[in-house]
Short mmCIF file of C-alpha atoms in Angstrom, two decimals:
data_model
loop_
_atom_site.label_atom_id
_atom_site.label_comp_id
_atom_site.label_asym_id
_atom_site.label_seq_id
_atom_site.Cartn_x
_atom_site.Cartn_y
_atom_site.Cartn_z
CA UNK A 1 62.15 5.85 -5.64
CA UNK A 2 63.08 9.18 -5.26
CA UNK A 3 62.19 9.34 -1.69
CA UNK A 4 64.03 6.26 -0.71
CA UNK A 5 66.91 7.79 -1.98
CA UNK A 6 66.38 11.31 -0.02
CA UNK A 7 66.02 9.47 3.20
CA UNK A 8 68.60 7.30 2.64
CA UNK A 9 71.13 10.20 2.26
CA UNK A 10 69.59 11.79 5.38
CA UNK A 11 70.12 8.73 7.39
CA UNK A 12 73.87 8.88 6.15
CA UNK A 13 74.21 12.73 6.38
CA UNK A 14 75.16 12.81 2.82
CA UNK A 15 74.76 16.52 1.64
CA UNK A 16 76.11 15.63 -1.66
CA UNK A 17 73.66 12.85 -2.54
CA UNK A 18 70.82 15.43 -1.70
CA UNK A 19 73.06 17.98 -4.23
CA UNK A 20 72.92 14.96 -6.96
CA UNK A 21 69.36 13.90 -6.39
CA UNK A 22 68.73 17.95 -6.99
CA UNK A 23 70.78 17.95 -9.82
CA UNK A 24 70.14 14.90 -11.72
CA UNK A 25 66.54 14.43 -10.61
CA UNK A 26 64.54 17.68 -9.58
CA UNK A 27 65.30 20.14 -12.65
CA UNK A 28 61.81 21.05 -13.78
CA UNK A 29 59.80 19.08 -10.68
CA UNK A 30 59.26 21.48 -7.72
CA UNK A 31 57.89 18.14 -5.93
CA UNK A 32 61.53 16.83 -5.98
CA UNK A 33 62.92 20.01 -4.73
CA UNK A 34 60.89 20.67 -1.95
CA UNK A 35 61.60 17.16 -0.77
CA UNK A 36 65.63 17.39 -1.06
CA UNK A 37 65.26 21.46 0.37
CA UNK A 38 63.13 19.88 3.91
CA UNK A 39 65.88 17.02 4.03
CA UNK A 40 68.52 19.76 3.84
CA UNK A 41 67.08 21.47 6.48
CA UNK A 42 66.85 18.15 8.64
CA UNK A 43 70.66 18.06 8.14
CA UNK A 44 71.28 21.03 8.97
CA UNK A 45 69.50 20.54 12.26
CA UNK A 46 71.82 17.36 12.68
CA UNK A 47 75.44 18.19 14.33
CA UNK A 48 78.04 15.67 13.95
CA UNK A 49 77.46 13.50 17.09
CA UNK A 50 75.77 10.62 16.36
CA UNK A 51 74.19 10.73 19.69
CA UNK A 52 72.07 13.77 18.91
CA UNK A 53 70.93 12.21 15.59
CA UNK A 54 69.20 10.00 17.70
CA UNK A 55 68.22 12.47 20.53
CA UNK A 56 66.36 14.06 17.93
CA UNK A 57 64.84 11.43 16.13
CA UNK A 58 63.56 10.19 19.71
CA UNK A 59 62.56 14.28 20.20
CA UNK A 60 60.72 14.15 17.07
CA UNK A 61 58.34 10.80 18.41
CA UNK A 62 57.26 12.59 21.93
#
């Protein structure tokens, strides 16, 4: 469940649904955590043209 909701607010850039997973959810489980820190860093990677969210989702398949 958790992850479903992770990716989901990567696939919508959502920072703050990644800060309320963290907060609500990953107090006290370092599983949790290190899943909402590597989707952080996947947005972070992400600029805001749509176009390059799929450049590098294509990137990451080669």
């Amino acid at each position: 469940m958790f992850e479903e909701a992770i990716n989901s607010a990567v696939k919508l850039k959502a920072s703050d649904a990644l800060m309320f997973i963290e907060l609500k959810c990953g107090a006290g489980n370092a599983n949790i955590m290190q899943k909402v820190d590597a989707a952080r860093t996947k947005l972070q990677q992400y600029d805001d043209n749509p176009f390059n969210v799929v450049r590098n989702i294509f990137k990451h398949n080669e």
